[in-house]
PDB file of C-alpha atoms in Angstrom:
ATOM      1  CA  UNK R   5     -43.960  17.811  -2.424  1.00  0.00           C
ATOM      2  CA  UNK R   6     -45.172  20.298  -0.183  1.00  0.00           C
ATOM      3  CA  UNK R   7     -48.138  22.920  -0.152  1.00  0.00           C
ATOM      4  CA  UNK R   8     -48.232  26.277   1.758  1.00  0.00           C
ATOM      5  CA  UNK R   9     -50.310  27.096   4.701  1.00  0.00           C
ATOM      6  CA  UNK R  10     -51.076  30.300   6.405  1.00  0.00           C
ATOM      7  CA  UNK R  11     -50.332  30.794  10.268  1.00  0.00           C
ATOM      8  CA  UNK R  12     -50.758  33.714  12.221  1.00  0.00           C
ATOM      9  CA  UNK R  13     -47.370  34.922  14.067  1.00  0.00           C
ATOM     10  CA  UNK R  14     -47.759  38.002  14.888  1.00  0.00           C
ATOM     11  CA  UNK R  15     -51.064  39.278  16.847  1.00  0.00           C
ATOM     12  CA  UNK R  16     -51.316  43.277  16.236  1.00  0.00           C
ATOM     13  CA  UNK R  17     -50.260  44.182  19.516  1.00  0.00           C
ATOM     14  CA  UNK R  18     -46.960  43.161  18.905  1.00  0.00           C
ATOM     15  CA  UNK R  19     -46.960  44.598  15.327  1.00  0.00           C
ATOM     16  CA  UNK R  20     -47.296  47.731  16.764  1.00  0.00           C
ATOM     17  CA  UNK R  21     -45.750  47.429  19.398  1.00  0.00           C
ATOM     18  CA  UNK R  22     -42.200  46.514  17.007  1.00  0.00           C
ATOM     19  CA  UNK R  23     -42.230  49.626  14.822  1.00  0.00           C
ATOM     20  CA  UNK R  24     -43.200  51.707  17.627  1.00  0.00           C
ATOM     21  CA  UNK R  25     -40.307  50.202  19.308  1.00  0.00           C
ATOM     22  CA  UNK R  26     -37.613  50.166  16.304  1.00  0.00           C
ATOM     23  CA  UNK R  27     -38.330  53.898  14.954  1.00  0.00           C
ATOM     24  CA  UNK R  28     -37.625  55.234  18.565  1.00  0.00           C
ATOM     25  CA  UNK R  29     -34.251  53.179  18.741  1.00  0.00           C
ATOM     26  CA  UNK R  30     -33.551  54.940  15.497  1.00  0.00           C
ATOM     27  CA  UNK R  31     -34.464  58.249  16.564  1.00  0.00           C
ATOM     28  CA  UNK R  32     -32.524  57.297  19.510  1.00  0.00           C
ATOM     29  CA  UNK R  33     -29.609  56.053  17.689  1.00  0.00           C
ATOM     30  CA  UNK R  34     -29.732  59.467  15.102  1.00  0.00           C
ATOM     31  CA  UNK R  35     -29.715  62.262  17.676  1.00  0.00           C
ATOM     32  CA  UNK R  36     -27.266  60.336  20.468  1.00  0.00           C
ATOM     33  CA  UNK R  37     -25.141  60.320  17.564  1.00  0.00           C
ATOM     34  CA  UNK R  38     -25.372  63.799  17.218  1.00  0.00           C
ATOM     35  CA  UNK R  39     -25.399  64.570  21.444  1.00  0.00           C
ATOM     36  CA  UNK R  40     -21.816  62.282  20.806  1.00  0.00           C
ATOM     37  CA  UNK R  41     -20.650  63.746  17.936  1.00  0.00           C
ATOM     38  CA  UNK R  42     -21.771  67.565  18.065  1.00  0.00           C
ATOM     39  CA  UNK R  43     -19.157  69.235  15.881  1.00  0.00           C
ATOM     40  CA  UNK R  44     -19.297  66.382  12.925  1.00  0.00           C
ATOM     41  CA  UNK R  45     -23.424  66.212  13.143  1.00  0.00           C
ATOM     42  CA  UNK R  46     -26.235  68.409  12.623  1.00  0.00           C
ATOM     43  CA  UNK R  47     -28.717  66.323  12.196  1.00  0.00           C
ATOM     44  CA  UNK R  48     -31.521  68.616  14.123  1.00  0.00           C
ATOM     45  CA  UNK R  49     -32.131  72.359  14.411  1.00  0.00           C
ATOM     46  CA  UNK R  50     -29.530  72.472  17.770  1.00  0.00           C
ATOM     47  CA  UNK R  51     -27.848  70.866  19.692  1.00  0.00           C
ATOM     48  CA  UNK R  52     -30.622  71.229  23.037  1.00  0.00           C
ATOM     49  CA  UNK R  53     -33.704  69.923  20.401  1.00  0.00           C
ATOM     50  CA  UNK R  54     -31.053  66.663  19.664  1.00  0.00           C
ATOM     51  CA  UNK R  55     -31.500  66.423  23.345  1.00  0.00           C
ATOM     52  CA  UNK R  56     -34.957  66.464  23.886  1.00  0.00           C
ATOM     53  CA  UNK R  57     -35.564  64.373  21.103  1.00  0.00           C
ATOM     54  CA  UNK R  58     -33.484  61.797  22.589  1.00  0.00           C
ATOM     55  CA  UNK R  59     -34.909  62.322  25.686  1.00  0.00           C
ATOM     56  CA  UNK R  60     -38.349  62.003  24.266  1.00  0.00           C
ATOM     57  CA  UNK R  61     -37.572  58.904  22.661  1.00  0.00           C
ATOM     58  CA  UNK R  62     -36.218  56.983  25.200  1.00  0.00           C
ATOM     59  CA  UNK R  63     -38.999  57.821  27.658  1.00  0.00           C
ATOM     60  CA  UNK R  64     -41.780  56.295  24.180  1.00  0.00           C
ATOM     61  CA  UNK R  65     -39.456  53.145  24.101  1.00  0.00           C
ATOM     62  CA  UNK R  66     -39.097  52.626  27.654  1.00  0.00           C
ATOM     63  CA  UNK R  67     -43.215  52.386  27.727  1.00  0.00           C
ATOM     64  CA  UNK R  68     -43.039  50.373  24.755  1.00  0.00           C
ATOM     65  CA  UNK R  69     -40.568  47.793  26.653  1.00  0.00           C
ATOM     66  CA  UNK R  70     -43.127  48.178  29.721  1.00  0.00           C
ATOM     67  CA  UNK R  71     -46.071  47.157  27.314  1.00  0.00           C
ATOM     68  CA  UNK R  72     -44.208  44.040  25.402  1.00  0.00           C
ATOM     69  CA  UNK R  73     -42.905  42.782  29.163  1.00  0.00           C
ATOM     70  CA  UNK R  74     -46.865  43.351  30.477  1.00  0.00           C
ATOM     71  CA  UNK R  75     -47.870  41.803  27.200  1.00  0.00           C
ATOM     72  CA  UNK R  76     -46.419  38.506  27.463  1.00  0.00           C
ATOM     73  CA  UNK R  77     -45.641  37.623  30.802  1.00  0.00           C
ATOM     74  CA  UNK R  78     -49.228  38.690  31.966  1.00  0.00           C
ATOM     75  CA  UNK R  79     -51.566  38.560  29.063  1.00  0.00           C
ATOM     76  CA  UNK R  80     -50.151  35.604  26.869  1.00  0.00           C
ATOM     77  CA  UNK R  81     -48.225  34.068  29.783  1.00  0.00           C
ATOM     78  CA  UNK R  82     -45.563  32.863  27.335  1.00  0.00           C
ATOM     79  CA  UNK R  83     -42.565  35.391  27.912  1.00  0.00           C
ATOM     80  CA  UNK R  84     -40.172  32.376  28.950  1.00  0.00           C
ATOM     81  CA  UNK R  85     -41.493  29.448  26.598  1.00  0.00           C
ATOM     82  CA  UNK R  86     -40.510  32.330  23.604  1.00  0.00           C
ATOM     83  CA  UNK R  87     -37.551  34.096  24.953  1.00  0.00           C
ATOM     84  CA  UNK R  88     -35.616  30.986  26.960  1.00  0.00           C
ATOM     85  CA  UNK R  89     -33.565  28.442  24.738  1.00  0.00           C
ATOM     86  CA  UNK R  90     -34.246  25.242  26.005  1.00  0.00           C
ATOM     87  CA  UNK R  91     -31.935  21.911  26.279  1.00  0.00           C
ATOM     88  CA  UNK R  92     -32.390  21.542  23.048  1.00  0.00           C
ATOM     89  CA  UNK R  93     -31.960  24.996  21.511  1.00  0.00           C
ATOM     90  CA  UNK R  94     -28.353  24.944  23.124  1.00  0.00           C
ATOM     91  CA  UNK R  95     -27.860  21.279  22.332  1.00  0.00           C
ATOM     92  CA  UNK R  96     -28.064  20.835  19.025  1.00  0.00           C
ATOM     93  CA  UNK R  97     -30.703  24.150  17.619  1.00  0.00           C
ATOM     94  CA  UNK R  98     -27.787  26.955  18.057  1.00  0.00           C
ATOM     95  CA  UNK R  99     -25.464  25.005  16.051  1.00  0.00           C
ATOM     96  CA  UNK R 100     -27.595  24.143  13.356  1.00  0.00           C
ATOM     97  CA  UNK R 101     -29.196  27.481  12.813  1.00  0.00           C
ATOM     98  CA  UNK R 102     -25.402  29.283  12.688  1.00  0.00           C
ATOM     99  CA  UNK R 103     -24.801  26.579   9.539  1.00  0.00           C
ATOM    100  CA  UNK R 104     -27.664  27.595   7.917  1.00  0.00           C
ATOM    101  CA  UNK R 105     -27.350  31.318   8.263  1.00  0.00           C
ATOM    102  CA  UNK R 106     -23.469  30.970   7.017  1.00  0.00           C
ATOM    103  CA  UNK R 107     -23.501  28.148   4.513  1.00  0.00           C
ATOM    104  CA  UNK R 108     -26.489  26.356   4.345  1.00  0.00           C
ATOM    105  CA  UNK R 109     -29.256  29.324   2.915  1.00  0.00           C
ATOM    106  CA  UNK R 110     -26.543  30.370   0.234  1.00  0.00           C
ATOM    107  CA  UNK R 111     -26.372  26.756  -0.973  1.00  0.00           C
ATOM    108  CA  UNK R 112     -30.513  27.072  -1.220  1.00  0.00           C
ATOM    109  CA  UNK R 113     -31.429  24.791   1.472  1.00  0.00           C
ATOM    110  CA  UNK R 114     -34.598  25.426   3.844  1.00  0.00           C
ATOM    111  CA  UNK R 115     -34.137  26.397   7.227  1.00  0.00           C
ATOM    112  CA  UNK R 116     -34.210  23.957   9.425  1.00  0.00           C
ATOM    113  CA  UNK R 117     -36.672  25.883  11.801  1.00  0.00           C
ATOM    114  CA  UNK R 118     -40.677  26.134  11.234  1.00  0.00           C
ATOM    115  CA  UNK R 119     -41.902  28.968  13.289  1.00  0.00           C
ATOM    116  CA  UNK R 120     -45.250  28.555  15.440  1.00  0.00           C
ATOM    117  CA  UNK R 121     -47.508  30.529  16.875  1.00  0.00           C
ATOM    118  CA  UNK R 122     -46.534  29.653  20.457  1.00  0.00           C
ATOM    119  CA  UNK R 123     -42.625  28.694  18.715  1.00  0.00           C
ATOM    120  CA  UNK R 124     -41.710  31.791  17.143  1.00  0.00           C
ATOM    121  CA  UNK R 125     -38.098  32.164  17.062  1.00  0.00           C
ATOM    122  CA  UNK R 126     -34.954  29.650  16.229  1.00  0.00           C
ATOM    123  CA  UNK R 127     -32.932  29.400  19.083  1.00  0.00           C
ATOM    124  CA  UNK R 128     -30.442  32.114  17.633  1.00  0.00           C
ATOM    125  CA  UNK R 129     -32.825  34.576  17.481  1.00  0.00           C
ATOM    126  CA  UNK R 130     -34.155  33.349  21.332  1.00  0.00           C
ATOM    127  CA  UNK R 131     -30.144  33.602  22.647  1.00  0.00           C
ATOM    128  CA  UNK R 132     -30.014  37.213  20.548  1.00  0.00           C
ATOM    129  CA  UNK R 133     -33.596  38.656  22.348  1.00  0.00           C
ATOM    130  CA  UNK R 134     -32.399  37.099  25.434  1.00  0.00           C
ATOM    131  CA  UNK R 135     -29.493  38.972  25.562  1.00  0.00           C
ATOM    132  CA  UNK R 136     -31.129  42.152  24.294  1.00  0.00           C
ATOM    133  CA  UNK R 137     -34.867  42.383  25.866  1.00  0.00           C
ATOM    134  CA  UNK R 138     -33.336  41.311  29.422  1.00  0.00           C
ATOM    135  CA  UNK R 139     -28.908  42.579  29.683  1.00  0.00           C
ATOM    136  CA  UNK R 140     -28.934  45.122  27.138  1.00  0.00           C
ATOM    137  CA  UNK R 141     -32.293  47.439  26.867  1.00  0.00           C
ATOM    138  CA  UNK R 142     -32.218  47.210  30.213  1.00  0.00           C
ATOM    139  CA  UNK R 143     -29.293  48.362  30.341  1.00  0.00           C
ATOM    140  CA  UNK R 144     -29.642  50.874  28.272  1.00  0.00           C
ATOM    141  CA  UNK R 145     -33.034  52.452  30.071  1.00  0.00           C
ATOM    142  CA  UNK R 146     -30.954  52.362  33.391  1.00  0.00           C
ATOM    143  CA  UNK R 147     -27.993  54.189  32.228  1.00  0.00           C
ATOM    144  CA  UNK R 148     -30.468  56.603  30.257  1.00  0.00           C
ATOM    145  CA  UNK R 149     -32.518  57.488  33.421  1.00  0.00           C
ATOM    146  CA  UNK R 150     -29.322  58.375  35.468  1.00  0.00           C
ATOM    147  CA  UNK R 151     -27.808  60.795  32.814  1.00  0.00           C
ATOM    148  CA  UNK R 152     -31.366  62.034  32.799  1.00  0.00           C
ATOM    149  CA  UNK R 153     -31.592  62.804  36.530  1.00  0.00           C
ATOM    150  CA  UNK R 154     -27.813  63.902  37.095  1.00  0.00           C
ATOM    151  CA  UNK R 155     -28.771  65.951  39.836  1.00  0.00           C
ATOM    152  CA  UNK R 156     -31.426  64.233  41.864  1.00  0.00           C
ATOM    153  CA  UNK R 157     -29.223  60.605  41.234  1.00  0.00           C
ATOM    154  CA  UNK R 158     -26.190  62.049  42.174  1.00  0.00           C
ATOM    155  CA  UNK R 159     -25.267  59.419  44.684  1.00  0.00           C
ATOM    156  CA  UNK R 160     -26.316  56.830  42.537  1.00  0.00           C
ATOM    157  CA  UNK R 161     -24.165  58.174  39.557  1.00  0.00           C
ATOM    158  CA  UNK R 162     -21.176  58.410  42.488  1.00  0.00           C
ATOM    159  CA  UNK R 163     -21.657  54.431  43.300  1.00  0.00           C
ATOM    160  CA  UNK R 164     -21.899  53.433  40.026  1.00  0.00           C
ATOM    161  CA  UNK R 165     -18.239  55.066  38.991  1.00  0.00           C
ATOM    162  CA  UNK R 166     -19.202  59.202  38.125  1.00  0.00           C
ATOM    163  CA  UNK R 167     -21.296  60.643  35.626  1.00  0.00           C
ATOM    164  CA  UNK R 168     -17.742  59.618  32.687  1.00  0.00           C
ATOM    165  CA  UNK R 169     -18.523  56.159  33.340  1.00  0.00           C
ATOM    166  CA  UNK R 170     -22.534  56.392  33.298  1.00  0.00           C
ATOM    167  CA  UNK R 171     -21.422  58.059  29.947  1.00  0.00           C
ATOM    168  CA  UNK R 172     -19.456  55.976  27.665  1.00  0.00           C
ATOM    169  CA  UNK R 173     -21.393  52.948  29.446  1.00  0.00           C
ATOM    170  CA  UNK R 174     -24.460  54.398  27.667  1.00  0.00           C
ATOM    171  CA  UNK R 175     -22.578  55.036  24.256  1.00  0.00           C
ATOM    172  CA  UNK R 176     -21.249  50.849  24.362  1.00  0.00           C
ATOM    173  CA  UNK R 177     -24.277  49.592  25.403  1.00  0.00           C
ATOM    174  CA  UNK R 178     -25.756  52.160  22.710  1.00  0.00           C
ATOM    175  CA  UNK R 179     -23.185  50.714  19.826  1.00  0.00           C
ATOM    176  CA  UNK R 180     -24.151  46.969  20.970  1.00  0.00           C
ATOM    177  CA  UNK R 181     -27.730  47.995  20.215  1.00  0.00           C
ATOM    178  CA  UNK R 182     -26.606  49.442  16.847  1.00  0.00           C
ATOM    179  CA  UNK R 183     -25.011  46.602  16.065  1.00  0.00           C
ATOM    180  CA  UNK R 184     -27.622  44.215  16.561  1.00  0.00           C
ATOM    181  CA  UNK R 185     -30.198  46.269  14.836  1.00  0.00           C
ATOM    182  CA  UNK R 186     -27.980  46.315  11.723  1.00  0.00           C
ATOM    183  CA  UNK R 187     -27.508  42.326  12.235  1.00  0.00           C
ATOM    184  CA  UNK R 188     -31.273  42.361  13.063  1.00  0.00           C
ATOM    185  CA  UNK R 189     -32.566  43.935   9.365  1.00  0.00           C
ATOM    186  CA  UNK R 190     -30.000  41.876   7.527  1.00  0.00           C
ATOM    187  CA  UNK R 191     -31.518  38.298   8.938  1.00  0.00           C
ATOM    188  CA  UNK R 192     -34.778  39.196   8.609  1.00  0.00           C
ATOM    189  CA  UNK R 193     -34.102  39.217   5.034  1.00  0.00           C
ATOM    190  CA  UNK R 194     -32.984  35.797   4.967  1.00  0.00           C
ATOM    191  CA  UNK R 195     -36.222  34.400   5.528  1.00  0.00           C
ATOM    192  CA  UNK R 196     -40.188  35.764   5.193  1.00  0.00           C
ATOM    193  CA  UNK R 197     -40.232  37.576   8.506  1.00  0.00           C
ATOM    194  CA  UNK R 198     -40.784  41.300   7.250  1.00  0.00           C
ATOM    195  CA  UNK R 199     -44.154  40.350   5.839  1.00  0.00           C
ATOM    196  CA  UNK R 200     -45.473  38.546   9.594  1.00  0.00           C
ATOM    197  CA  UNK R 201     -44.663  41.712  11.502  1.00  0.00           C
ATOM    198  CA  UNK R 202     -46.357  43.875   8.683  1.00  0.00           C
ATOM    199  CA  UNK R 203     -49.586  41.662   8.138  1.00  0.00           C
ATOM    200  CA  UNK R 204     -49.591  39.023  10.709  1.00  0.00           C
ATOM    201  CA  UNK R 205     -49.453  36.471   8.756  1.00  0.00           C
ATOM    202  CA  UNK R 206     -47.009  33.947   7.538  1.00  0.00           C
ATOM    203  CA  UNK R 207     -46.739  31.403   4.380  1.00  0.00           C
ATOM    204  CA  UNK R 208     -45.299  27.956   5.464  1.00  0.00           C
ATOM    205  CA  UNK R 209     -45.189  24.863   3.928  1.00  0.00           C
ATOM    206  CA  UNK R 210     -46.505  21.749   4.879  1.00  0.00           C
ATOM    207  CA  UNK R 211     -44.880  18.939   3.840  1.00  0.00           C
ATOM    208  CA  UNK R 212     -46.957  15.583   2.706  1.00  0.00           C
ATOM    209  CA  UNK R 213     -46.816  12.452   4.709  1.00  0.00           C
ATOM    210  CA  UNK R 214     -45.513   9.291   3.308  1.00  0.00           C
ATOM    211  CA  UNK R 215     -46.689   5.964   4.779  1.00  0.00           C
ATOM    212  CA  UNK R 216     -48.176   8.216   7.590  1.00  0.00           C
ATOM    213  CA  UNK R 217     -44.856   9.615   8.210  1.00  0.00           C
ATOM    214  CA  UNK R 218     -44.138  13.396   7.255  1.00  0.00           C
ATOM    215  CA  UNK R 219     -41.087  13.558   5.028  1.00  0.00           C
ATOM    216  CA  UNK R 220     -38.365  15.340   6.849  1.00  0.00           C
ATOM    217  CA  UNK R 221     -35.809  17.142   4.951  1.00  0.00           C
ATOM    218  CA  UNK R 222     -32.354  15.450   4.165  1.00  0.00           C
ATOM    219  CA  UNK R 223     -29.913  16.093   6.035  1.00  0.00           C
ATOM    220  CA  UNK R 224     -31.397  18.296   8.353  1.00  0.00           C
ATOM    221  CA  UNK R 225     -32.215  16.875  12.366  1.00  0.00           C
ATOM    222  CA  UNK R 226     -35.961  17.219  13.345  1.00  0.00           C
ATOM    223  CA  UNK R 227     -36.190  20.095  15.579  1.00  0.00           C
ATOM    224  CA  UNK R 228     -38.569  19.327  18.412  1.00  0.00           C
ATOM    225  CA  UNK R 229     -41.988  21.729  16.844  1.00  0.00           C
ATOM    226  CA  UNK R 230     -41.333  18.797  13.504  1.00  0.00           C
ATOM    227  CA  UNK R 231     -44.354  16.691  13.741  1.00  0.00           C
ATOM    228  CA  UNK R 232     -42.057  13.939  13.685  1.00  0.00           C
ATOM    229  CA  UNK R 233     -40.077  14.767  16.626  1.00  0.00           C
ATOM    230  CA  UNK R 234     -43.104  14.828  18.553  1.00  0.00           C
ATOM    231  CA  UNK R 235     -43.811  12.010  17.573  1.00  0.00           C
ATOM    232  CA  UNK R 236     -40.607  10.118  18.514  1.00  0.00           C
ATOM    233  CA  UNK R 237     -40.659  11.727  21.805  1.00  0.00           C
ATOM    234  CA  UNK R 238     -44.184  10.389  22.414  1.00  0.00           C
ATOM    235  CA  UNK R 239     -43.066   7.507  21.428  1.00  0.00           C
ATOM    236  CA  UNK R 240     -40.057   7.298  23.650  1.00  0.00           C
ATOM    237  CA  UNK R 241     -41.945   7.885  26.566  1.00  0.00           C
ATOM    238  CA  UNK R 242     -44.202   5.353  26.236  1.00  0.00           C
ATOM    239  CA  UNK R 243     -42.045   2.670  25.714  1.00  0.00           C
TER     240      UNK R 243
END
């Protein structure tokens, strides 16, 4: 048996700061579509307001990316404890979370992660925002800037490969981002995670102990937030 307990998982800053951040990749994503793909598109009034729209946008989510970086490397201080899989996220977490995505949820087993507070993410989602808070926005925020500044970044456009390269390096990088938004939405509603980063809060159950030992889930390895994996590594060390 098992009874449900509220946590709070999202503080607001980071509420806001995640729709502010996913409607300008959208409006980013809409009007480079239509900067790309002029003659098929016509999404906005012309083609220069697609332009300044996009140009808009990426200057509100570049700020945004400032203010979640500032956020929780200086004021929480817990930028690599949420974003870095550990030993044990590769070891045996990355493995176990891709089973339950593919197989395991459709079969109506749990997952076999419990968010935290200070443990928010499975170690697929902390391999996924590794690669896209640190490689690929990045990435994306460089490659904007330079097609931004053509003419005062000439020579950096030159020793990066010419302004065709900066180009359809911004459109990949801007598919990959795409790509993982779509993938993004469609995980999120494999579990309760829309309601967290609307409200804050999140519903999660806490199991009963048995003999003073919390029942852990057949089948499933204790991930190391389980109270019983704490446990066994407390124990370890001590012996």
């Amino acid at each position: 048996m098992s009874e449900k307990k509220r946590i709070y998982l999202q503080p607001w800053p980071i509420r806001i700061w995640h729709w502010i951040n996913a409607s300008g990749i959208i409006i980013l994503i809409v009007s480079g579509a239509q900067i790309r793909f002029p003659e098929s598109l016509s999404l906005f009034n012309s083609y220069k307001s697609a332009i300044e729209v996009h140009n808009t946008a990426g200057i509100i989510v570049s700020i945004s990316f400032s203010f979640w970086f500032f956020y929780y490397k200086m004021v929480k201080n817990t930028l690599d404890k949420l974003y870095i899989p550990d030993e044990e996220d590769i070891k045996h977490g990355l493995v176990r979370q891709l089973l339950y995505y593919c197989f395991w949820y459709f079969l109506g087993r749990p997952s076999p992660y419990h968010a935290t507070p200070d443990h928010k993410f499975n170690p697929m989602q902390k391999s996924a925002y590794l690669a896209v808070m640190f490689v690929l926005m990045p990435l994306v925020g460089l490659t904007g800037i330079l097609l931004l500044n053509v003419t005062p970044l000439r020579v950096l456009i030159l020793m990066w490969g010419g302004i065709k390269f900066i180009v359809a390096l911004h459109f990949l990088l801007a598919c990959s981002l795409l790509a993982f938004l779509c993938t993004h939405v469609y995980l999120a509603t494999l579990g309760d995670y829309i309601k967290p980063m609307l409200i804050g809060w999140e519903d999660v159950e806490e199991h009963e102990e048995v003999g003073g030992t919390e029942v852990a889930i057949p089948g499933y390895r204790p991930v190391r937030h389980y109270p019983e994996y704490e446990r066994a590594l407390l124990e370890q060390r001590h012996s």
